């Protein structure tokens, strides 16, 4: 114990004597640890955002979209001719055992007017299942009832953003808004859901019954058709099967001959959300590469400086061995020195990493997440680099011949 | 392991028999010691003399367990180093041997008192005890006031006194000094010798000292002359 404490003091003193050299030696470790911190922060930030978004979309979701599958095929209702029907959605629910719930919908952009306020937003015609699948709860009021759905009731549920913009502080429930000149009674206001994977405000929306949208808003040209069917599978494991079964079922129902293209496409939203974070992953990998290279370079720097230090202090080592230092005392002394070097570098690196990450995320808007574990990991990492690369010089010092060491000039 | 002092206390402190040291420099063999046999009793003050290259330092390094003989036997306090590990030898040096070198060999950037404490650190003594013992040793060489000076702030004679304090601090069985006055002027040399004489007479410390100078050797009670790796003269004035 006394030896350990004494070794620590000796090490600190030796490092302070060559402040500039010590600082330069630490640089590699500082950059390496900084990159580790940034990498983990960017990576876990992206992961958290994906998780949040998947949660906000609902779990195990497949989206069936009208029109052949093209790269832009997910853009709901943008000029595509609807090819799906409400019957298709009913068939998916009743014929595919892995499906828990379905929600057909039709959407379009329209002005919503209240008094002299107006707000342009996305209007969804759908059934209450869509809100259930997306785990989207009401803040006030009620959801659609069967009567609204069957009778094309002129009722609507507002997203938070729409409610705020049209009504300000007033309670919207029971108020009348106009959409495409049709008066709708507000029956509910949704809880906020925040940004989607694509960065759009999910709360900037209005829901109306599907039948109402079909008959009075967007569906007049294509009666009975819907553009999108949202499907919820029972569990993640059956997603792939359900996806294939939906494709088979719809090809059959739409009488598509073998070899002919589908007039719909099935998308797994979880995958889409993940691909949206590709750039964060690439950045993470890049930072990981910088981290490992810098840590190795930093480690070699430490090894180099420790070898120099052992040579410079050959005589000192000789004196210590002559008066009774054992191999492990010398080994420990130099190991502690390289450990202190790398740990101080590690601490500075953690600071640099946090600062760098904050700057990076303020430029790129990437979500980042710091964790105590990541910081501890980086700290341990720098320590291991110190021990690993410090071992060879320390061992070399501990094996010096005292007579030769004492004679060293 | 090292507590055999009592058992062997009637034997000579140092017993050397047919000690041979051969260095190999590539193909060339250098015969540094060619069969030394002698013994040194507790409380002796021995001066070793001899021409340069006659093997004095080689002999002293073996006495100090810093080096191993090629052949022959060496016992210090009844302990034979032959079968001991590097670390066990370090432990013996720490407990039983104090070294004084020609070049002082103090740690720079480290105060006098910290230099003196060095052997005690490796003896695992607590810091309070270390300080106490180091202060005592520094007083014994008359340097108590210079405790916190660094080697660079001390004269050569003072540095050598710090080195002597360091050699003494562990209360060793023997003090080994290789040309302790080699870097000092004659006046300072006299002061160092006065300290050696006092340590030997008042504290009964056994001293083996190498020197080239007759007047320095005269402080010793026994003179051993080396020539080409052999003892050619061994004169004990105390007898
Ligand atoms: N490590 C070594 N390798 C090879 N030869 C050595 C080594 N150390 C000493 N010698 C040789 O052994 C012989 C004795 O050397 P030693 O240092 O013991 O002499 P010395 O009596 O102390 O001389 P000086 O008075 O100059 O100090 C010399 O010939 C020297 O060259
Ligand atoms: Mg010599």
XYZ file of C-alpha atoms and ligand atoms in Angstrom:
680
model
C 0.000 0.000 0.000
C 2.742 2.423 0.947
C 4.619 1.353 -2.170
C 1.556 1.942 -4.310
C 1.028 5.418 -2.936
C 4.720 6.214 -3.244
C 4.711 4.896 -6.839
C 1.777 7.145 -7.646
C 3.645 10.175 -6.332
C 6.795 9.245 -8.205
C 4.777 8.786 -11.398
C 2.967 12.112 -11.065
C 6.213 13.906 -10.401
C 7.910 12.314 -13.392
C 5.009 13.335 -15.636
C 4.931 16.896 -14.313
C 8.625 17.355 -15.005
C 7.932 16.929 -18.720
C 4.562 18.645 -18.966
C 4.724 19.370 -22.686
C 5.911 15.891 -23.521
C 3.226 14.322 -21.341
C 0.541 16.474 -22.954
C 1.637 15.578 -26.467
C 1.766 11.914 -25.544
C -1.784 12.102 -24.271
C -3.059 13.616 -27.496
C -3.695 10.288 -29.187
C -5.581 9.016 -26.163
C -7.536 12.273 -25.902
C -8.670 12.033 -29.522
C -9.333 8.307 -29.258
C -11.410 8.531 -26.118
C -13.168 11.624 -27.457
C -14.129 9.670 -30.561
C -15.327 6.724 -28.469
C -17.558 9.056 -26.481
C -18.903 10.743 -29.616
C -19.419 7.403 -31.334
C -21.433 5.963 -28.495
C -23.413 9.194 -28.064
C -24.326 9.386 -31.757
C -25.010 5.664 -31.972
C -27.187 5.435 -28.919
C -28.927 8.701 -29.784
C -29.864 7.254 -33.166
C -30.950 4.006 -31.569
C -33.112 5.828 -29.089
C -34.718 7.894 -31.821
C -35.493 4.781 -33.850
C -36.948 3.132 -30.769
C -39.045 6.211 -29.981
C -40.313 6.451 -33.524
C -41.144 2.809 -33.777
C -42.999 3.188 -30.538
C -44.853 6.210 -31.915
C -45.810 4.330 -35.075
C -47.048 1.374 -33.123
C -45.364 -1.968 -33.060
C -45.263 -4.651 -35.753
C -46.693 -2.407 -38.435
C -46.931 -3.198 -42.142
C -48.220 -0.630 -44.566
C -49.986 -1.655 -47.750
C -49.889 1.169 -50.288
C -51.767 1.531 -53.562
C -49.725 1.591 -56.726
C -46.741 -0.421 -57.859
C -43.741 -0.467 -55.593
C -41.341 2.261 -56.575
C -38.673 3.857 -54.494
C -40.972 6.710 -53.562
C -43.890 4.362 -53.040
C -44.470 5.337 -49.473
C -45.666 8.835 -50.167
C -49.221 8.457 -49.071
C -51.877 9.755 -51.454
C -49.608 11.797 -53.665
C -51.232 11.330 -57.031
C -51.503 7.585 -56.826
C -54.692 6.022 -58.047
C -56.157 4.040 -55.197
C -56.240 0.331 -55.943
C -57.117 -1.016 -52.504
C -60.599 -1.493 -51.122
C -62.142 -1.687 -47.705
C -62.971 -5.307 -48.605
C -59.255 -5.959 -49.144
C -58.581 -4.821 -45.611
C -61.385 -6.963 -44.227
C -59.997 -9.964 -46.128
C -56.507 -9.371 -44.729
C -57.897 -9.355 -41.201
C -60.108 -12.413 -41.597
C -57.896 -14.626 -43.774
C -54.397 -14.087 -42.393
C -54.068 -15.503 -38.883
C -50.958 -13.474 -37.997
C -52.829 -10.170 -38.369
C -54.143 -8.551 -35.225
C -55.720 -5.435 -36.624
C -56.181 -3.496 -39.852
C -57.052 0.110 -40.630
C -57.768 1.264 -44.183
C -57.340 4.952 -44.807
C -57.613 7.677 -47.341
C -55.953 11.018 -46.979
C -55.531 14.356 -48.601
C -54.445 17.881 -47.859
C -57.159 20.414 -47.167
C -57.853 23.677 -45.402
C -59.551 23.466 -42.035
C -61.444 26.632 -41.188
C -62.725 27.794 -37.821
C -64.224 31.259 -37.671
C -61.635 33.452 -39.345
C -58.766 31.025 -38.614
C -57.655 28.551 -41.241
C -54.998 25.860 -41.281
C -53.836 23.613 -44.066
C -53.254 20.048 -42.912
C -53.435 16.350 -43.766
C -56.927 14.891 -43.402
C -57.136 11.168 -42.739
C -60.318 9.252 -43.382
C -60.054 6.104 -41.339
C -61.539 3.920 -38.625
C -60.687 4.073 -34.888
C -58.399 1.004 -35.247
C -55.728 3.254 -36.815
C -55.432 5.237 -33.582
C -55.345 2.012 -31.570
C -52.610 0.513 -33.754
C -50.545 3.652 -33.442
C -51.221 3.709 -29.697
C -52.461 7.251 -30.062
C -54.705 8.299 -27.234
C -57.245 11.087 -26.931
C -56.479 14.068 -24.799
C -60.154 14.989 -24.598
C -63.472 14.091 -26.181
C -64.264 10.758 -27.767
C -63.280 8.587 -30.724
C -65.512 7.625 -33.674
C -68.464 5.331 -32.919
C -70.104 2.872 -35.289
C -72.815 5.384 -36.134
C -70.195 7.905 -37.357
C -68.567 5.256 -39.531
C -71.764 3.790 -40.994
C -73.531 7.087 -41.555
C -70.559 9.123 -42.839
C -70.919 11.322 -39.782
C -69.581 14.862 -40.096
C -67.334 14.596 -37.036
C -63.588 14.973 -36.708
C -60.723 14.433 -34.272
C -57.940 17.042 -34.262
C -54.219 16.574 -33.801
C -52.639 18.772 -31.151
C -51.011 21.171 -33.629
C -54.246 21.784 -35.513
C -56.199 22.267 -32.312
C -53.647 24.747 -31.002
C -53.507 26.726 -34.233
C -57.214 26.987 -34.826
C -58.498 27.294 -31.301
C -55.704 28.790 -29.254
C -56.964 28.579 -25.708
C -60.588 27.649 -26.457
C -61.839 24.089 -25.872
C -62.437 22.735 -29.414
C -64.846 19.943 -28.385
C -68.313 20.590 -29.824
C -67.096 23.419 -32.083
C -67.776 23.371 -35.831
C -64.903 23.510 -38.352
C -65.197 23.501 -42.135
C -63.209 21.236 -44.407
C -63.835 21.698 -48.124
C -66.967 23.659 -47.228
C -68.358 20.712 -45.237
C -69.068 21.517 -41.582
C -67.576 19.027 -39.082
C -68.190 18.838 -35.355
C -64.962 18.388 -33.333
C -65.512 15.345 -31.100
C -61.953 14.775 -29.850
C -58.424 16.140 -29.525
C -55.412 13.818 -29.576
C -52.425 13.744 -27.295
C -49.193 15.049 -28.885
C -46.948 12.518 -30.659
C -44.063 14.642 -31.921
C -41.916 14.259 -35.027
C -42.052 11.321 -37.395
C -39.072 9.501 -38.875
C -39.197 11.891 -41.803
C -39.154 14.917 -39.582
C -42.781 15.882 -40.113
C -45.053 16.948 -37.299
C -47.365 14.000 -36.677
C -49.718 16.195 -34.667
C -50.437 18.363 -37.717
C -53.376 16.214 -38.811
C -57.160 15.731 -38.645
C -59.015 12.422 -38.559
C -62.498 11.929 -40.002
C -64.487 8.695 -40.481
C -63.390 6.743 -43.558
C -66.864 6.761 -45.077
C -67.071 10.533 -44.692
C -63.728 11.045 -46.440
C -64.816 8.740 -49.235
C -68.182 10.372 -49.814
C -67.559 14.015 -49.025
C -63.839 14.845 -49.210
C -61.450 12.865 -51.409
C -63.068 9.648 -52.530
C -65.759 10.811 -54.883
C -63.855 9.803 -58.018
C -63.050 6.312 -56.725
C -65.961 5.120 -54.594
C -65.138 2.422 -52.058
C -61.382 2.653 -52.618
C -58.624 3.450 -50.119
C -55.014 4.395 -50.721
C -53.400 2.773 -47.709
C -54.122 -0.106 -45.355
C -52.189 -0.148 -42.098
C -51.791 -3.716 -40.828
C -50.635 -4.723 -37.375
C -49.154 -8.200 -37.012
C -49.518 -10.160 -33.802
C -45.770 -10.344 -33.063
C -42.462 -9.362 -34.648
C -41.646 -12.964 -35.613
C -44.564 -13.267 -38.027
C -43.940 -9.950 -39.829
C -42.220 -11.588 -42.775
C -44.871 -14.317 -43.166
C -47.686 -11.825 -42.891
C -46.008 -9.615 -45.466
C -45.824 -12.532 -47.937
C -49.367 -13.653 -47.182
C -50.744 -10.145 -47.772
C -48.936 -10.032 -51.121
C -50.369 -13.437 -52.131
C -53.854 -12.572 -50.950
C -53.976 -9.212 -52.706
C -52.506 -10.576 -55.969
C -55.270 -13.152 -55.903
C -57.998 -10.646 -55.075
C -56.752 -8.191 -57.693
C -56.428 -11.042 -60.233
C -52.819 -10.251 -61.034
C -51.338 -12.830 -63.419
C -47.976 -14.431 -62.663
C -45.240 -12.240 -64.066
C -47.351 -9.117 -63.782
C -46.377 -6.334 -61.382
C -48.291 -5.781 -58.179
C -50.657 -2.819 -58.113
C -49.807 -2.309 -54.458
C -46.762 -2.572 -52.248
C -46.207 -3.832 -48.724
C -43.734 -1.990 -46.523
C -42.311 -2.860 -43.180
C -42.203 0.444 -41.337
C -39.640 -0.687 -38.805
C -37.174 -1.250 -41.612
C -37.982 2.108 -43.141
C -37.375 3.842 -39.840
C -34.055 2.064 -39.429
C -32.879 3.009 -42.888
C -33.696 6.605 -42.109
C -30.901 6.491 -39.537
C -28.287 5.052 -41.912
C -26.326 8.287 -41.870
C -26.035 8.213 -38.097
C -24.762 4.658 -38.321
C -22.175 5.594 -40.917
C -21.057 8.439 -38.688
C -20.881 6.053 -35.764
C -18.703 3.680 -37.759
C -16.457 6.488 -38.873
C -16.036 7.666 -35.301
C -15.382 4.079 -34.275
C -12.607 3.841 -36.833
C -11.106 7.138 -35.670
C -11.391 5.918 -32.085
C -9.601 2.642 -32.615
C -6.871 4.138 -34.764
C -6.274 7.010 -32.328
C -6.247 4.697 -29.353
C -3.683 2.448 -31.002
C -1.598 5.416 -32.120
C -2.002 6.942 -28.660
C -0.969 3.663 -27.087
C 2.116 3.422 -29.260
C 2.883 7.030 -28.336
C 2.713 6.089 -24.680
C 4.899 3.058 -25.257
C 7.416 5.200 -27.099
C 7.563 7.877 -24.445
C 7.794 5.270 -21.702
C 10.715 3.597 -23.475
C 12.412 6.981 -23.700
C 11.645 7.579 -20.065
C 13.067 4.205 -19.029
C 16.259 4.930 -20.949
C 16.565 8.432 -19.524
C 16.076 7.147 -16.034
C 18.287 4.075 -16.301
C 20.525 5.342 -13.526
C 17.542 6.102 -11.299
C 16.286 2.560 -11.862
C 19.757 1.237 -10.995
C 19.755 3.198 -7.733
C 16.318 1.912 -6.828
C 17.237 -1.699 -7.540
C 20.506 -1.313 -5.590
C 18.733 -0.097 -2.462
C 16.191 -2.894 -2.579
C 13.481 -2.308 -5.174
C 12.147 -5.601 -6.458
C 11.098 -6.292 -10.021
C 7.470 -5.683 -9.205
C 8.249 -2.320 -7.550
C 9.904 -1.015 -10.712
C 7.280 -2.611 -12.932
C 4.526 -1.025 -10.875
C 6.207 2.370 -10.872
C 6.370 2.548 -14.654
C 2.989 0.916 -15.176
C 1.421 3.479 -12.882
C 3.173 6.197 -14.811
C 1.755 5.050 -18.139
C -1.599 4.411 -16.498
C -1.691 7.952 -15.098
C -0.693 9.260 -18.512
C -3.469 7.365 -20.266
C -6.122 8.005 -17.616
C -5.476 11.742 -17.540
C -5.649 11.582 -21.340
C -8.855 9.614 -20.958
C -10.439 12.191 -18.675
C -9.487 15.025 -21.029
C -10.766 12.881 -23.903
C -14.120 12.446 -22.201
C -14.393 16.230 -21.969
C -13.357 16.660 -25.590
C -15.776 13.913 -26.641
C -18.735 15.504 -24.880
C -17.929 18.948 -26.247
C -17.342 17.567 -29.747
C -20.571 15.613 -29.687
C -22.566 18.658 -28.625
C -21.024 20.692 -31.432
C -21.604 17.881 -33.952
C -25.218 17.437 -32.973
C -25.889 21.168 -33.039
C -24.665 21.241 -36.667
C -26.321 18.055 -37.864
C -29.412 17.914 -35.637
C -28.511 14.324 -34.854
C -29.943 13.157 -31.599
C -27.197 12.191 -29.159
C -27.330 10.426 -25.865
C -24.615 10.355 -23.179
C -24.576 7.588 -20.668
C -22.569 6.980 -17.520
C -21.758 3.516 -18.849
C -20.275 4.936 -22.041
C -18.103 7.337 -20.075
C -16.956 4.603 -17.711
C -16.278 2.380 -20.698
C -14.146 5.068 -22.337
C -12.281 5.594 -19.065
C -11.603 1.873 -18.695
C -10.583 1.743 -22.318
C -7.971 4.431 -21.900
C -6.724 2.697 -18.754
C -6.321 -0.593 -20.582
C -4.421 1.141 -23.360
C -2.052 2.548 -20.733
C -1.499 -0.812 -19.095
C -1.216 -2.701 -22.380
C 1.257 -0.359 -24.035
C 3.024 0.530 -20.799
C 3.744 -3.057 -19.894
C 6.633 -3.667 -22.249
C 8.658 -0.580 -21.198
C 7.866 -1.216 -17.537
C 8.989 -4.813 -17.795
C 12.123 -3.728 -19.575
C 12.866 -1.338 -16.694
C 12.244 -4.001 -14.079
C 14.725 -6.371 -15.718
C 17.625 -3.916 -15.920
C 20.935 -5.080 -14.556
C 21.673 -2.805 -11.574
C 25.422 -2.593 -12.166
C 25.039 -1.556 -15.781
C 22.181 0.764 -14.872
C 24.277 2.471 -12.195
C 27.109 2.982 -14.634
C 24.784 4.453 -17.282
C 25.601 8.038 -18.226
C 14.276 -16.335 5.807
C 16.582 -13.469 6.598
C 16.463 -13.758 10.345
C 19.493 -16.002 10.605
C 21.635 -13.205 11.984
C 21.613 -14.492 15.537
C 22.468 -18.035 14.592
C 25.547 -17.020 12.655
C 26.553 -14.067 14.780
C 29.717 -15.762 15.946
C 30.883 -16.388 12.378
C 32.630 -13.666 10.367
C 30.261 -11.213 8.715
C 31.768 -11.927 5.308
C 33.273 -15.221 4.213
C 34.679 -15.495 0.716
C 36.312 -18.637 -0.690
C 37.951 -19.072 -4.109
C 35.824 -16.378 -5.668
C 36.175 -16.207 -9.459
C 34.500 -13.798 -11.841
C 34.847 -14.141 -15.576
C 33.236 -11.718 -18.001
C 32.514 -12.816 -21.535
C 32.855 -10.128 -24.151
C 31.904 -12.024 -27.278
C 34.809 -14.415 -27.868
C 37.063 -12.753 -25.309
C 37.121 -13.833 -21.695
C 37.993 -11.209 -19.104
C 39.157 -12.733 -15.850
C 38.235 -10.033 -13.356
C 38.665 -12.097 -10.184
C 40.987 -15.088 -9.998
C 40.197 -16.827 -6.731
C 39.730 -14.491 -3.786
C 39.541 -15.951 -0.300
C 39.135 -13.790 2.774
C 36.839 -13.055 5.661
C 35.768 -9.836 7.300
C 34.628 -9.659 10.915
C 31.883 -7.504 12.314
C 33.064 -3.981 13.129
C 36.035 -3.979 10.752
C 36.920 -0.964 8.608
C 38.557 -2.326 5.473
C 40.211 -0.302 2.736
C 40.677 -2.026 -0.617
C 43.357 -0.662 -2.917
C 44.833 -1.674 -6.203
C 45.523 -0.548 -9.728
C 42.745 0.303 -12.105
C 41.204 -2.852 -13.545
C 42.479 -5.049 -10.718
C 38.917 -6.188 -9.900
C 38.056 -4.085 -6.852
C 34.632 -2.932 -8.062
C 33.834 -6.386 -9.383
C 34.571 -7.792 -5.934
C 32.522 -5.183 -4.171
C 29.528 -5.706 -6.475
C 29.581 -9.369 -5.540
C 29.855 -8.501 -1.838
C 26.828 -6.238 -2.312
C 24.740 -8.930 -4.032
C 24.547 -6.724 -7.099
C 26.382 -9.363 -9.114
C 26.940 -13.107 -8.876
C 30.338 -14.823 -8.901
C 31.210 -17.199 -11.720
C 32.606 -19.681 -9.199
C 33.393 -19.838 -5.511
C 31.535 -19.183 -2.332
C 30.351 -16.030 -0.641
C 28.452 -15.814 2.632
C 27.138 -12.608 4.145
C 25.866 -13.076 7.663
C 25.649 -16.778 6.861
C 23.481 -16.154 3.818
C 24.567 -17.553 0.485
C 23.227 -15.673 -2.512
C 23.824 -18.383 -5.083
C 20.372 -19.917 -5.029
C 18.420 -16.777 -4.275
C 16.225 -15.039 -6.823
C 16.713 -11.487 -8.045
C 13.968 -10.275 -5.730
C 15.361 -12.135 -2.722
C 18.748 -10.529 -3.349
C 17.018 -7.154 -3.509
C 15.511 -7.880 -0.131
C 18.942 -8.718 1.344
C 20.457 -5.557 -0.108
C 17.595 -3.600 1.359
C 17.998 -5.091 4.819
C 21.714 -5.671 5.215
C 23.721 -3.560 2.809
C 24.281 0.147 2.412
C 25.986 1.457 -0.735
C 28.011 4.623 -1.201
C 29.168 5.320 -4.757
C 31.786 7.573 -6.229
C 29.156 9.482 -8.217
C 26.804 9.852 -5.181
C 23.925 8.400 -7.206
C 21.161 10.453 -5.660
C 17.800 10.941 -7.361
C 17.587 14.411 -8.870
C 14.482 16.506 -8.342
C 14.028 14.682 -5.071
C 14.859 16.246 -1.714
C 17.616 14.956 0.533
C 15.200 13.462 3.012
C 13.262 11.697 0.271
C 16.490 10.267 -1.104
C 17.351 8.948 2.324
C 13.902 7.384 2.644
C 14.272 5.396 -0.556
C 15.389 2.077 0.987
C 12.635 2.385 3.610
C 9.986 2.725 0.900
C 11.027 -0.651 -0.463
C 11.104 -2.013 3.085
C 7.398 -1.097 3.141
C 7.657 1.117 6.219
C 4.868 3.605 6.910
C 5.667 7.181 5.964
C 5.816 8.530 9.510
C 8.375 5.940 10.548
C 10.326 6.566 7.335
C 10.572 10.272 8.028
C 11.686 9.680 11.571
C 14.446 7.279 10.551
C 15.571 9.465 7.642
C 15.864 12.490 9.930
C 17.963 10.467 12.330
C 20.271 9.312 9.539
C 20.634 12.858 8.218
C 21.529 14.068 11.735
C 24.161 11.362 11.958
C 25.936 12.875 8.929
C 25.292 16.428 10.156
C 22.851 17.421 7.426
C 19.598 17.819 9.296
C 19.177 21.426 8.163
C 19.535 20.458 4.510
C 16.672 17.918 4.600
C 14.611 19.648 1.963
C 17.394 20.642 -0.391
C 17.607 18.910 -3.724
C 20.924 17.369 -4.849
C 21.513 20.263 -7.253
C 21.332 22.633 -4.269
C 24.002 20.736 -2.343
C 27.812 20.663 -2.584
C 29.577 17.448 -3.591
C 30.532 16.680 -0.005
C 26.980 17.301 1.159
C 25.611 15.077 -1.579
C 27.944 12.300 -0.505
C 26.772 12.767 3.084
C 23.168 12.377 1.912
C 24.244 9.193 0.138
C 25.864 7.945 3.350
C 22.682 8.744 5.269
C 20.746 6.735 2.693
C 23.175 3.838 3.100
C 22.796 3.967 6.881
C 19.086 4.497 7.211
C 18.183 0.819 7.192
C 20.753 0.001 9.875
C 22.594 -2.364 7.565
C 25.165 -4.966 8.606
C 27.699 -3.497 6.240
C 28.514 -0.303 4.409
C 30.088 -0.767 0.971
C 31.772 2.304 -0.489
C 33.338 2.332 -3.975
C 35.710 5.315 -4.137
C 33.465 7.468 -1.936
C 35.909 10.391 -2.098
C 36.852 9.979 -5.764
C 34.887 13.071 -6.788
C 35.787 15.228 -3.784
C 38.627 17.534 -2.865
C 40.966 16.538 -0.062
C 39.345 18.681 2.602
C 35.864 17.345 1.899
C 37.325 13.853 1.622
C 38.660 14.254 5.139
C 35.201 15.230 6.379
C 33.652 12.169 4.750
C 36.326 9.962 6.265
C 35.721 11.482 9.660
C 32.097 10.433 9.342
C 33.112 6.897 8.307
C 35.478 6.647 11.232
C 32.821 7.799 13.667
C 30.229 5.398 12.254
C 32.706 2.572 12.578
C 33.956 3.417 16.065
C 30.835 4.744 17.741
C 28.139 2.714 16.024
C 30.184 -0.369 15.226
C 29.231 -0.366 11.556
C 31.334 -2.632 9.346
C 32.783 -0.713 6.414
C 34.435 -1.933 3.224
C 35.800 0.921 1.140
C 37.646 1.062 -2.173
C 40.092 3.903 -2.661
C 43.095 4.876 -4.748
C 44.525 7.246 -2.173
C 46.905 6.177 0.545
C 45.808 8.866 3.003
C 42.161 7.853 2.594
C 43.077 4.193 2.972
C 44.878 5.135 6.169
C 41.516 5.711 7.846
C 40.847 1.977 7.544
C 42.129 -0.498 10.140
C 42.824 -3.142 7.506
C 44.265 -2.695 4.035
C 43.733 -5.196 1.219
C 45.684 -4.810 -1.988
C 44.310 -6.203 -5.262
C 46.386 -7.014 -8.299
C 45.126 -8.649 -11.476
C 42.138 -10.188 -9.778
C 44.016 -11.488 -6.763
C 44.684 -10.323 -3.218
C 48.399 -9.651 -2.980
C 48.535 -7.986 0.428
C 46.247 -8.071 3.458
C 47.478 -5.994 6.353
C 45.482 -5.601 9.530
C 46.809 -2.793 11.712
C 44.252 -3.496 14.417
C 45.796 -6.839 15.271
N 30.621 -5.788 -17.332
C 31.886 -6.090 -17.692
N 32.109 -6.782 -18.819
C 33.343 -7.114 -19.186
N 34.452 -6.832 -18.492
C 34.285 -6.158 -17.344
C 32.991 -5.759 -16.879
N 33.142 -5.108 -15.710
C 34.466 -5.097 -15.458
N 35.160 -5.716 -16.430
C 36.586 -5.937 -16.487
O 36.989 -6.564 -15.306
C 38.220 -6.029 -14.848
C 38.061 -5.496 -13.431
O 37.211 -4.384 -13.447
P 36.843 -3.573 -12.145
O 35.789 -2.569 -12.524
O 36.520 -4.490 -11.082
O 38.202 -2.804 -11.839
P 38.542 -1.805 -10.662
O 39.594 -2.414 -9.874
O 37.325 -1.391 -9.957
O 39.166 -0.590 -11.460
P 39.038 0.980 -11.168
O 40.014 1.304 -10.091
O 39.418 1.630 -12.443
O 37.640 1.241 -10.766
C 38.601 -4.963 -15.835
O 39.553 -5.508 -16.720
C 37.353 -4.627 -16.557
O 37.617 -4.261 -17.863
Mg 36.241 0.396 -9.752
